[in-house]
Structures are given as structure tokens and as C-alpha cells.
Coordinates of C-alpha atoms in Angstrom, one line a residue:
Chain A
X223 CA 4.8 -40.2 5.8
X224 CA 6.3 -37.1 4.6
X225 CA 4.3 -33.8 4.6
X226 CA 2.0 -33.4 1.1
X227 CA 2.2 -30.1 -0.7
X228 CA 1.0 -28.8 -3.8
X229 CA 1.9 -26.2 -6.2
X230 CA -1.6 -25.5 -6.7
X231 CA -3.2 -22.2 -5.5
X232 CA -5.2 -21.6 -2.5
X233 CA -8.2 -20.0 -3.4
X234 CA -11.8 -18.2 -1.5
X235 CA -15.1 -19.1 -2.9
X236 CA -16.8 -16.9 -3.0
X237 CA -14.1 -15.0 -4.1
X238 CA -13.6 -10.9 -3.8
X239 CA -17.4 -10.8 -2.8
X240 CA -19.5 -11.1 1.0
X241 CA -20.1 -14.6 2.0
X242 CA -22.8 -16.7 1.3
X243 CA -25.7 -15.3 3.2
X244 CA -28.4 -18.1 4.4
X245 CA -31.7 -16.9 6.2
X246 CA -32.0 -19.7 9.8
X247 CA -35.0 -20.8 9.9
X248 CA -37.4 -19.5 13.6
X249 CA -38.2 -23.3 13.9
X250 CA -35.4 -25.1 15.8
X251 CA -33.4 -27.4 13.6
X252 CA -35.7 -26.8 10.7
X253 CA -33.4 -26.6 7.4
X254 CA -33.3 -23.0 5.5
X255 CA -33.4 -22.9 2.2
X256 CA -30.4 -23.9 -0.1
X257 CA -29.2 -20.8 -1.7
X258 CA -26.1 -20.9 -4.2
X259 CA -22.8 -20.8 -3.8
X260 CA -21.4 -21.3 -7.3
X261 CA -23.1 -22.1 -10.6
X262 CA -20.0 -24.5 -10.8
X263 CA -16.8 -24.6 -10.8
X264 CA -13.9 -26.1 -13.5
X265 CA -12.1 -28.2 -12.5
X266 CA -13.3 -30.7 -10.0
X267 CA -12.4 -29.0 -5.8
X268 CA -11.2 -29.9 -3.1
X269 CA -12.2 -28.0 0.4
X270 CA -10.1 -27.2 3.3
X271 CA -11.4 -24.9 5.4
X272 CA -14.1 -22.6 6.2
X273 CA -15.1 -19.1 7.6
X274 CA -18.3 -18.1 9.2
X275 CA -20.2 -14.9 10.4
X276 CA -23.3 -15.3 12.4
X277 CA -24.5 -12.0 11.8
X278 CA -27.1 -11.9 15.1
X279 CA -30.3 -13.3 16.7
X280 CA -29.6 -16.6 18.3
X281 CA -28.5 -16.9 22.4
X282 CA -24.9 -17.9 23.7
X283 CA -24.9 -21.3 23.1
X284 CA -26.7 -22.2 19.9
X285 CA -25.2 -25.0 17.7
X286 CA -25.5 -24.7 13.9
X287 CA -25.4 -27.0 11.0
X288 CA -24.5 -25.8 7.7
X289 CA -24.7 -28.5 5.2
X290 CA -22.7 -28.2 1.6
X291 CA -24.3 -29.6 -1.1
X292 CA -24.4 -30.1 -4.6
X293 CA -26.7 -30.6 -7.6
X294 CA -29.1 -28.8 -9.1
X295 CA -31.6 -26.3 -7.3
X296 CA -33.8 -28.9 -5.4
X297 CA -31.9 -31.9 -5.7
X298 CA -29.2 -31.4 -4.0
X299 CA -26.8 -33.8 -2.2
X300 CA -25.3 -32.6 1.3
X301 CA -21.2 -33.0 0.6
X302 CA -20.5 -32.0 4.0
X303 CA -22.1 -31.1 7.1
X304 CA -19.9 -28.6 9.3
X305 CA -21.6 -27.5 13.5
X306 CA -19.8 -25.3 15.4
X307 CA -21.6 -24.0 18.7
X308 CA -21.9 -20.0 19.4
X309 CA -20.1 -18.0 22.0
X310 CA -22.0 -14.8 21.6
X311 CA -25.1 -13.6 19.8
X312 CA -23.2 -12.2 16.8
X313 CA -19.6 -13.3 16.0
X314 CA -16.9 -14.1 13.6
X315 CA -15.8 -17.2 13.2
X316 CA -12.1 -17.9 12.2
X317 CA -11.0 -20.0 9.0
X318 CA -11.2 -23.0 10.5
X319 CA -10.3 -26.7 8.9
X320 CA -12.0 -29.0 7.4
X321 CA -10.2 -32.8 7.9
X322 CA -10.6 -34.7 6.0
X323 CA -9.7 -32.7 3.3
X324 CA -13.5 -32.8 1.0
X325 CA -12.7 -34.8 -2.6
X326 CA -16.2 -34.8 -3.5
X327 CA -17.5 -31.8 -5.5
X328 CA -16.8 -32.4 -9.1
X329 CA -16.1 -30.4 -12.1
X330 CA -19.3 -28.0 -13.5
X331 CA -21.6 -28.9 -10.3
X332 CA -24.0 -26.4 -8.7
X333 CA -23.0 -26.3 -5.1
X334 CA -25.3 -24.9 -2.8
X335 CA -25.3 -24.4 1.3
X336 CA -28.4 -24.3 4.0
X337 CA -28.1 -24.2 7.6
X338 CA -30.7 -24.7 10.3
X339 CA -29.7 -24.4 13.8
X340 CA -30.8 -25.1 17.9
X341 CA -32.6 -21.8 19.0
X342 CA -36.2 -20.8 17.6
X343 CA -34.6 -17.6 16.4
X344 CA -34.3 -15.9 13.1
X345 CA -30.6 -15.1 12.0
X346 CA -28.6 -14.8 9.1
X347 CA -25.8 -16.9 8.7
X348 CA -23.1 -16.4 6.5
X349 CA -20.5 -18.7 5.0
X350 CA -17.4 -18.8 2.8
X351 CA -14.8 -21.4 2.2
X352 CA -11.6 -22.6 1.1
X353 CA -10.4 -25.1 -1.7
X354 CA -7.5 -26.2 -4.3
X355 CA -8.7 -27.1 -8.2
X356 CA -7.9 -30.6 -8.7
X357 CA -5.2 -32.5 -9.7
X358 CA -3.1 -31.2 -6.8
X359 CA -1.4 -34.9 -6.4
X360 CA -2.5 -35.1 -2.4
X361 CA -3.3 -38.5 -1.4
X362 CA -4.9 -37.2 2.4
X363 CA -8.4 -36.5 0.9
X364 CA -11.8 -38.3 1.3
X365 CA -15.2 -38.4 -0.9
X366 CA -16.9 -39.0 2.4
X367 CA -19.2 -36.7 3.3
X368 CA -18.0 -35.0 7.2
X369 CA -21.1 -36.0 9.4
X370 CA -22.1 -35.1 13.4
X371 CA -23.2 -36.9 15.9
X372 CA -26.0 -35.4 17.4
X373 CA -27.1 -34.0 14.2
X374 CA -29.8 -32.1 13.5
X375 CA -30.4 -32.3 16.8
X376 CA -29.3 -30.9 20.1
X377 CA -25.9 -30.8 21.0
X378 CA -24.7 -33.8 24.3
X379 CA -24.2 -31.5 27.6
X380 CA -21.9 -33.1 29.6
X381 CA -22.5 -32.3 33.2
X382 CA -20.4 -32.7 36.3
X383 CA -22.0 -32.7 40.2
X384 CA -17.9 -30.7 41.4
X385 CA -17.3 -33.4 43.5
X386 CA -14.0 -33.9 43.8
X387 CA -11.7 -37.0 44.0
X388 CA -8.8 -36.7 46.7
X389 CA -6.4 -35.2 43.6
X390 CA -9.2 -32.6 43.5
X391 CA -10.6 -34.0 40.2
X392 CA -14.3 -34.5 39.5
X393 CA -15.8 -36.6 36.8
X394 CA -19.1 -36.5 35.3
X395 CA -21.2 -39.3 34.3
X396 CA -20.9 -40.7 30.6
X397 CA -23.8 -39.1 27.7
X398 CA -24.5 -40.9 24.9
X399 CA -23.8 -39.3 21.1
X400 CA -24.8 -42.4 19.5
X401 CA -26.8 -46.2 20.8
X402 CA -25.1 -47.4 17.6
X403 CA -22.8 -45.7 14.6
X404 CA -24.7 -46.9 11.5
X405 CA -21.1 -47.8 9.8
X406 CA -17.2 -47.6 10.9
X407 CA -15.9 -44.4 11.0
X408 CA -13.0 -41.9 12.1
X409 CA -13.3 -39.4 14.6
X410 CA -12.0 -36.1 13.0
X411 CA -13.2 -32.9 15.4
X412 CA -15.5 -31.9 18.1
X413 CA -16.4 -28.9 19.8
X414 CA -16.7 -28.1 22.8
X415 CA -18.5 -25.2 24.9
X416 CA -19.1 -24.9 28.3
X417 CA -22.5 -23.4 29.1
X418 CA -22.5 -23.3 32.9
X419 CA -20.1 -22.2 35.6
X420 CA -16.3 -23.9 36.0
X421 CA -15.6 -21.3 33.2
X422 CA -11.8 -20.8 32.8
X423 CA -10.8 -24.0 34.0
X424 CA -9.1 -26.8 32.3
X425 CA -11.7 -29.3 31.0
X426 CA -11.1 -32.9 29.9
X427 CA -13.4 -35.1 27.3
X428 CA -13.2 -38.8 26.9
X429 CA -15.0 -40.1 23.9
X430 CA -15.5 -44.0 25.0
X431 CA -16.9 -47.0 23.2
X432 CA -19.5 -49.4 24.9
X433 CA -22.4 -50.1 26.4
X434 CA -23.6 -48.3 29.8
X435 CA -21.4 -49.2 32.7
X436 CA -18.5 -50.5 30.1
X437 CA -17.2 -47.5 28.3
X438 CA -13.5 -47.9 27.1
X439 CA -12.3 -44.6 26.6
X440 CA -10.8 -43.7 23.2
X441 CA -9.7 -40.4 23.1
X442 CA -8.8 -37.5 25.6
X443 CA -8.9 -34.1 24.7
X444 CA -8.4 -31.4 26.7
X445 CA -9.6 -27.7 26.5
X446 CA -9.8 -24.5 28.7
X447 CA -13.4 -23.8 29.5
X448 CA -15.0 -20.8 28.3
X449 CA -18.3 -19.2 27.7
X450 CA -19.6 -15.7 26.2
X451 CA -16.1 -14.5 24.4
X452 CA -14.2 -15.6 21.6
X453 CA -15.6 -18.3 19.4
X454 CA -16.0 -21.7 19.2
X455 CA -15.5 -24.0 16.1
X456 CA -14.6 -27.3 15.8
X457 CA -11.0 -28.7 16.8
X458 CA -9.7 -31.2 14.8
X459 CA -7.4 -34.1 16.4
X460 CA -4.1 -34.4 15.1
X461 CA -5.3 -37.2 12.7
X462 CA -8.4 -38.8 12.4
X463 CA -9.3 -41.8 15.2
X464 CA -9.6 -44.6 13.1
X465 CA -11.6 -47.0 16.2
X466 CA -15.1 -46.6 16.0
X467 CA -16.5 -49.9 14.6
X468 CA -20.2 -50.0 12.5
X469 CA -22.7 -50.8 15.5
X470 CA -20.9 -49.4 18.6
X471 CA -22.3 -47.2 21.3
X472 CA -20.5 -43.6 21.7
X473 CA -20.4 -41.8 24.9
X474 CA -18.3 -38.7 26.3
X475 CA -17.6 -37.7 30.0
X476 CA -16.7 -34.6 31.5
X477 CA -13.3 -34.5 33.8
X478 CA -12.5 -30.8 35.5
X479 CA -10.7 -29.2 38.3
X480 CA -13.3 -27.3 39.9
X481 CA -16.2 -27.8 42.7
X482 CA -18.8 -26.1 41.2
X483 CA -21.0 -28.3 39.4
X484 CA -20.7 -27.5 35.5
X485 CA -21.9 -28.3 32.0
X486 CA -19.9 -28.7 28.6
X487 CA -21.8 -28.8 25.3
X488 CA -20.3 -31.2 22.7
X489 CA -20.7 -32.9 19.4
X490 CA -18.3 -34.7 17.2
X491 CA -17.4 -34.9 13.4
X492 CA -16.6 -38.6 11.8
X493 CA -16.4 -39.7 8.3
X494 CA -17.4 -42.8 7.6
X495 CA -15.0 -45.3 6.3
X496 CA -13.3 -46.6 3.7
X497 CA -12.0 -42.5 3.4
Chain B
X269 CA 0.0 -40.2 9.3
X270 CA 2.1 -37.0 7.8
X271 CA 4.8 -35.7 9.9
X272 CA 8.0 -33.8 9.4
X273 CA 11.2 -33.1 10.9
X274 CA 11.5 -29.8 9.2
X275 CA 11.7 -26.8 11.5
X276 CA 8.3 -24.4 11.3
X277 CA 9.4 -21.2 10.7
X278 CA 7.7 -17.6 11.0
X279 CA 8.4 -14.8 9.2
X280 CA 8.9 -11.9 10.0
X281 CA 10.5 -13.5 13.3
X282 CA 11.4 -11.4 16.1
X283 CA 9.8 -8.7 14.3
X284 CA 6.4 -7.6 14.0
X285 CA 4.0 -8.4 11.1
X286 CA 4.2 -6.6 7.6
X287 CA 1.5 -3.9 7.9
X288 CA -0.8 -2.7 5.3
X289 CA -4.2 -0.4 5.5
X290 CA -7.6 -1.7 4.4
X291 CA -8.9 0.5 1.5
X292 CA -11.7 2.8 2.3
X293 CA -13.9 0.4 -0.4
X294 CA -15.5 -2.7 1.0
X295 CA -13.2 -6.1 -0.9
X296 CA -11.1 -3.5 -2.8
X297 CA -7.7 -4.6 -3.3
X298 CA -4.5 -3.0 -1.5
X299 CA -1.6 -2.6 -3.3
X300 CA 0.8 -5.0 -2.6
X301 CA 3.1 -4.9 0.2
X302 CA 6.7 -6.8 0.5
X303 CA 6.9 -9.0 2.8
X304 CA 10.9 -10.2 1.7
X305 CA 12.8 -8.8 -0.9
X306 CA 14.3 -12.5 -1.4
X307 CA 13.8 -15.8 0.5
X308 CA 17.0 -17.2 1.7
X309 CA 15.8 -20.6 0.4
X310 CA 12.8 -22.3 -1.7
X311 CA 9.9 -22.4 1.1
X312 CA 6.4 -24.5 1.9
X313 CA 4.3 -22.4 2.7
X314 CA 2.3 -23.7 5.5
X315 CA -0.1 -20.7 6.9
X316 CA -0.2 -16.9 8.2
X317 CA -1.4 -14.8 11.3
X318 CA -3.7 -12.0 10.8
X319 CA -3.9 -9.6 13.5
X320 CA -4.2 -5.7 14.2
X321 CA -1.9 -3.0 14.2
X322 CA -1.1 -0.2 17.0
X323 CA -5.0 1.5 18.3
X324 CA -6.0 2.0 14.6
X325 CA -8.3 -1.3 15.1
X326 CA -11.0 -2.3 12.3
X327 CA -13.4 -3.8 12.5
X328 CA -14.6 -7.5 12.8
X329 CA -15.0 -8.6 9.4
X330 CA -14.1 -11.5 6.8
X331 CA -11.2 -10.8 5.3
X332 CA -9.0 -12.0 1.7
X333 CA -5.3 -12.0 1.4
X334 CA -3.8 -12.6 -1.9
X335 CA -0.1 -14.4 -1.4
X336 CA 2.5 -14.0 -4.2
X337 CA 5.9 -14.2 -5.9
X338 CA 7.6 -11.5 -8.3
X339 CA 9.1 -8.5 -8.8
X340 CA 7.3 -5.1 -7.7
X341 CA 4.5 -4.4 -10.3
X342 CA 5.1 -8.3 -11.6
X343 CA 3.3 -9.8 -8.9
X344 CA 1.9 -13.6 -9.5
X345 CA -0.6 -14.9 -7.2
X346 CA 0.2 -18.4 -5.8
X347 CA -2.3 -18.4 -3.2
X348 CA -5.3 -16.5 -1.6
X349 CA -7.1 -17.3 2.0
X350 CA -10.2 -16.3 2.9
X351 CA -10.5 -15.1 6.7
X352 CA -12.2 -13.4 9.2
X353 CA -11.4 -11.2 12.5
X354 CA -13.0 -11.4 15.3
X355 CA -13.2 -8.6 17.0
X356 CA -11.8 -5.0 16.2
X357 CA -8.8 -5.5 18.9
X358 CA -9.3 -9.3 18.7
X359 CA -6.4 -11.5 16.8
X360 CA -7.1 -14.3 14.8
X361 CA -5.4 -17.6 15.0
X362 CA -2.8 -19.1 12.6
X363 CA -5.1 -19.5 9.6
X364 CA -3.5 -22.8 7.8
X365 CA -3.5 -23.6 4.0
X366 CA -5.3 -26.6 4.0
X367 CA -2.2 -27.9 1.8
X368 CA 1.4 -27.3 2.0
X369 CA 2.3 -24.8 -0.9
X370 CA 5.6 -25.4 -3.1
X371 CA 5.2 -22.0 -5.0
X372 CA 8.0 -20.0 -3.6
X373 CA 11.6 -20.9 -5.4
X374 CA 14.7 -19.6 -3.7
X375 CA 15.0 -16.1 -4.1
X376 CA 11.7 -15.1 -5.1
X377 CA 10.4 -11.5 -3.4
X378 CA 7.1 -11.9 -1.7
X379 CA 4.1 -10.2 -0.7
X380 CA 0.7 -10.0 -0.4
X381 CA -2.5 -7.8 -0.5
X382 CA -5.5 -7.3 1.3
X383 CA -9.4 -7.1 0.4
X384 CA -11.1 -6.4 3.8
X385 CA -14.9 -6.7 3.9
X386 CA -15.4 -3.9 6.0
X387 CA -19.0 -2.6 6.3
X388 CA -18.5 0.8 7.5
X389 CA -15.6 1.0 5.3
X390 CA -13.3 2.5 7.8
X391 CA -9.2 2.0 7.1
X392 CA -7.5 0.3 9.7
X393 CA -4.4 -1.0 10.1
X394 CA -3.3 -4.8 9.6
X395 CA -0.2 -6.8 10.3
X396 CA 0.3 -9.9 8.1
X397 CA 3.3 -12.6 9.3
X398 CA 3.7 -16.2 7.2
X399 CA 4.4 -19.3 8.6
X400 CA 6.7 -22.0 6.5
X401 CA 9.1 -25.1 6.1
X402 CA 12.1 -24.9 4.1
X403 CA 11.6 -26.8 1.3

């Protein structure tokens, strides 16, 4: 399929002001308040990426969930749900993408953000984003709402014991994200940060279907393992993974070349299907 | 699935980045600045690199970069991404339009302008380089 374009502009929201500033809540995983991003907009949007400035309190390591929403003030309806996972206590965050590209805020809606996130510390959180006014004639797009799995919850740390095969590989166990997806879905991102030792070596995930003993890997990614610099946002594969049936288990194993034993924390981003 | 046999392209290339100064004032506009006088050929624009210039380094900070087509003083805007640095010396990645852009007819002179959200409001020096597909 040939590459989409548009001749529609690119535009920020918010736009020529700070971010979207959310208050995190001191209770782990306990949602902030909505606060408002945009009275609404005209015409209907479509959202491609985001930006991000955790602007302090939380340690190394803590995952957080902002969730996009729309309606009016107290009934509103998460769009999208975007987790990344932090690599220092205060940090900006690159523009990073959202796939599949969001087709679900419509013309004239409030829309509306909160967060809530894995450490029992205050922080402020902020947020902008990046979007096209509909039509722009792109096909590539989904109503679905992104979701994560864990959510809400604790991110899956992958561990590894360092012992190595005879190629001087070790691999971990399998962790379960999911006992059963709730309905078929694509795999779209993950993250993935290590939290403990083997830092600066290459890492390797497999994302497997089936039960306990009987995983049938589905995807291999690879990334370089770091911890406390940079940042950490989701990577999105190449296109979404289009092999996770309603009612399957979903585990992940760590694979690295190093003998000191090791932890990677990870979640993933689907959309459910039909896209 | 989308793919293309169209070559990505960087521009400048072999060069470095098209550098402008962050105004004093927190999301205040730069002028703009030229990035070519005339494109060879109608492009897609595909994304851009944002990254520091010489020891002058700002600031981390989010960041806006207005993209556009016209003559000097004439300037449209065809597309603006919102950013962020990491780190005063720090470069960002390539920072992708989340759509291909077919704005940019053959010939057209293009630049861009920055709004920096810089908290101590301290200038600092930027270099700005697009990436693209011939149309």
C-alpha cells in the first residue's frame, strides 16, 4: 500500500501555551482529577503523537497512565490511554507516536486528560499532543480506544537468573500481562525499562500466546538496556500485530547477553479489533 | 501495510541544521528562518530533528516549530509540531508528522520558526533539519 499523506496541517494542542498540567495523585495508581484540555475543538481530530514533562517527585522507574478523554466535566469517556515508564525523577519526554492514529474525538467535544501513576508520590505531570482536523482522506486510523496491559496496575518485570546457554545467552522465565484478553486485538507498542543491573546490554522480549508451559512466541523485539538517563516511551512496531485472539493468555520473556541476573519492566499497548 | 520505495531524504544533508535563537520570552515566536530558498522538487514532508547548537545549550523544555511555504514576509504555515528537549546538551530524536504532508509544491522557499517554552527564559541556540520523500 502506498504511503498516505495529507495536505492538512500539523497542529499542537495546546497550542502557543505550557502543556496541560495534571496534579498525580500520593495514592499509587489512584486517578487525578480530569482537568481540560480544550473546551472543543471544530472540526472532528485526529491524534498522532504526544509530548510529556514529568516535572519531579516520583523514583526511577515509575510507570504512568495518562488517559484522554472526552465529554463533559464529570462524564467523561477515556479515548486513549498512553504509559510510558520513567528514567529519572524529572524528565522530558520526546514527541512520541501514537499508532493507531486516534479517529475518535469529534467535532465541539470537551476533551479532558488525568493521570495516576505507580509510586505513592505527588508530581505534576504535564502533557501536550499532536493532531490533523478532519477530513484529511487517511484510511490508517482507528476509533479504538489505545489500551495497556497491565493497566492501572504495576508494570510485568521480567527477570533473568544470568545463566547462560553455551552461545552465552540467558533466558528468563515467561510473566504473564494478561490470563485472558477480554476481545481480539493488535499489539501496537510497548516499553521497556530495565530496573536492575545488565544495563547497556542488548535485551530481547518475546511477547508469546498460551497457556503456562506452551507459550508460542509472537513477536521479538529487541532493545539496548538502560536505566537512570535518557527517557523511556513507548516503541511502536512497525505495524500493528494483528494475532492476539479474544480469550488468550499473554506472556513476555526476557533474553540478554549478560551473567548478572537482571530485571526489565514492560507493558504493552493493543487496540482492540475491528480498528 | 504502508510502505514506499521512495528514497528518505534529509535536508540540510551533509550540512548542519538551520539555526535560529529562542527569544528571550517564554512561547514567543522567532522570526522565520530559511531553510531553502527553492525545493528542487514538490516534497512529503515526513518529519524533522531538533537538536542544540555549538555550547550555547538551553534548556530542557517543550518546544513548537511552525513549518511553512512562501516568500520572506509571505510566510503560510502548513504545519506546526509540538516537541520537547531533553536535556540542555541532549538531542531529541526524529520527531515524525504523524501523517505524510503534501504542502510543499516544487519551488516553494521554506522555513520555519520557533516558540521555545523556556522557563528561565534564557536564548539558546537551535538547529532545525527536515526529513522528506519526493513527492
Amino acid at each position: 500500500m502506498a504511503f498516505e499523506t495529507t495536505t492538512v496541517p500539523c497542529k499542537p494542542l495546546p497550542s502557543a501555551a505550557a502543556g496541560t498540567s495534571m496534579s498525580a495523585s500520593a495514592s499509587a495508581w489512584a486517578n487525578s482529577s480530569w482537568v481540560q484540555v480544550s473546551a472543543g475543538l471544530t472540526p472532528a481530530i485526529q491524534v498522532v503523537s504526544m509530548v510529556v514533562h514529568a516535572a519531579g517527585g516520583g523514583a526511577v522507574g515509575d510507570e504512568i497512565e495518562v488517559d484522554l478523554g472526552t465529554g463533559l466535566a464529570a462524564s467523561e469517556v477515556v479515548v486513549a490511554t498512553v504509559r510510558f515508564c520513567k528514567s529519572s525523577t524529572a524528565q522530558y519526554v520526546p514527541n512520541f507516536d501514537l499508532r493507531p492514529i486516534l479517529d475518535n474525538i469529534a467535532a465541539s467535544t470537551r476533551i479532558a486528560v488525568r493521570c495516576r501513576h505507580r509510586d505513592a508520590s505527588a508530581q505534576t505531570i504535564i502533557v501536550g499532543w499532536n493532531y490533523y482536523e478532519k477530513p484529511t482522506g487517511i484510511a490508517q486510523v482507528s476509533a479504538q480506544p489505545h489500551k495497556w496491559l497491565p493497566s492501572a496496575a504495576n508494570g510485568v518485570d521480567l527477570t533473568g537468573s544470568g545463566a547462560v546457554d553455551s552461545d552465552g545467552l540467558s533466558t528468563g522465565a515467561y510473566f504473564e500481562l494478561t490470563s485472558s484478553l477480554s476481545a481480539a486485538a493488535v499489539l501496537c507498542a510497548f516499553y521497556a525499562q530495565v530496573i536492575a543491573t545488565a544495563v547497556n546490554t542488548p535485551h530481547w522480549i518475546d511477547f508469546a500466546t498460551g497457556t503456562a508451559g506452551n507459550e508460542v512466541v509472537k513477536a521479538t523485539v529487541k532493545v539496548r538496556g538502560r536505566t537512570n538517563v535518557g527517557y523511556n516511551v513507548p516503541y511502536t512496531l512497525p505495524a500493528p500485530l494483528d494475532l492476539f485472539a479474544a480469550g488468550v493468555r499473554i506472556a513476555a520473556r526476557l533474553r540478554y547477553r549478560s551473567t548478572s541476573a537482571t530485571s526489565l519492566r514492560t507493558a504493552i499497548q493493543i487496540a482492540e479489533k475491528t480498528l | 501495510m504502508q510502505s514506499t520505495t521512495k528514497v528518505l531524504k534529509c535536508y540540510p544533508t551533509s550540512a548542519a541544521g538551520v539555526t535560529v535563537q529562542n527569544s528571550g520570552t517564554s512561547l514567543t515566536s522567532t522570526a522565520f528562518v530559511q531553510i531553502h530558498a527553492a525545493i528542487p522538487a514538490a516534497w512529503l514532508l515526513a518529519g524533522l530533528l531538533m537538536s542544540n547548537s555549538s555550547s550555547t545549550s538551553p534548556s530542557a523544555a517543550s518546544w513548537e516549530i511552525d513549518i511553512a511555504v512562501g516568500g520572506a514576509g509571505s510566510e503560510t504555515v502548513i504545519a506546526t509540531l509540538r516537541g520537547a528537549r531533553v536535556s540542555g546538551n541532549g538531542q531529541s530524536p526524529m520527531n515524525r508528522f504523524g501523517i505524510l504532508i503534501d504542502a510543499l509544491p516544487s519551488g516553494s522557499r521554506l522555513s520555519y520558526r520557533l516558540r521555545y517554552q523556556n522557563a528561565t527564559n534564557t536564548p539558546g541556540l537551535h538547529r532545525v533539519s527536515v526529513f522528506y520523500y519526493d513527492k
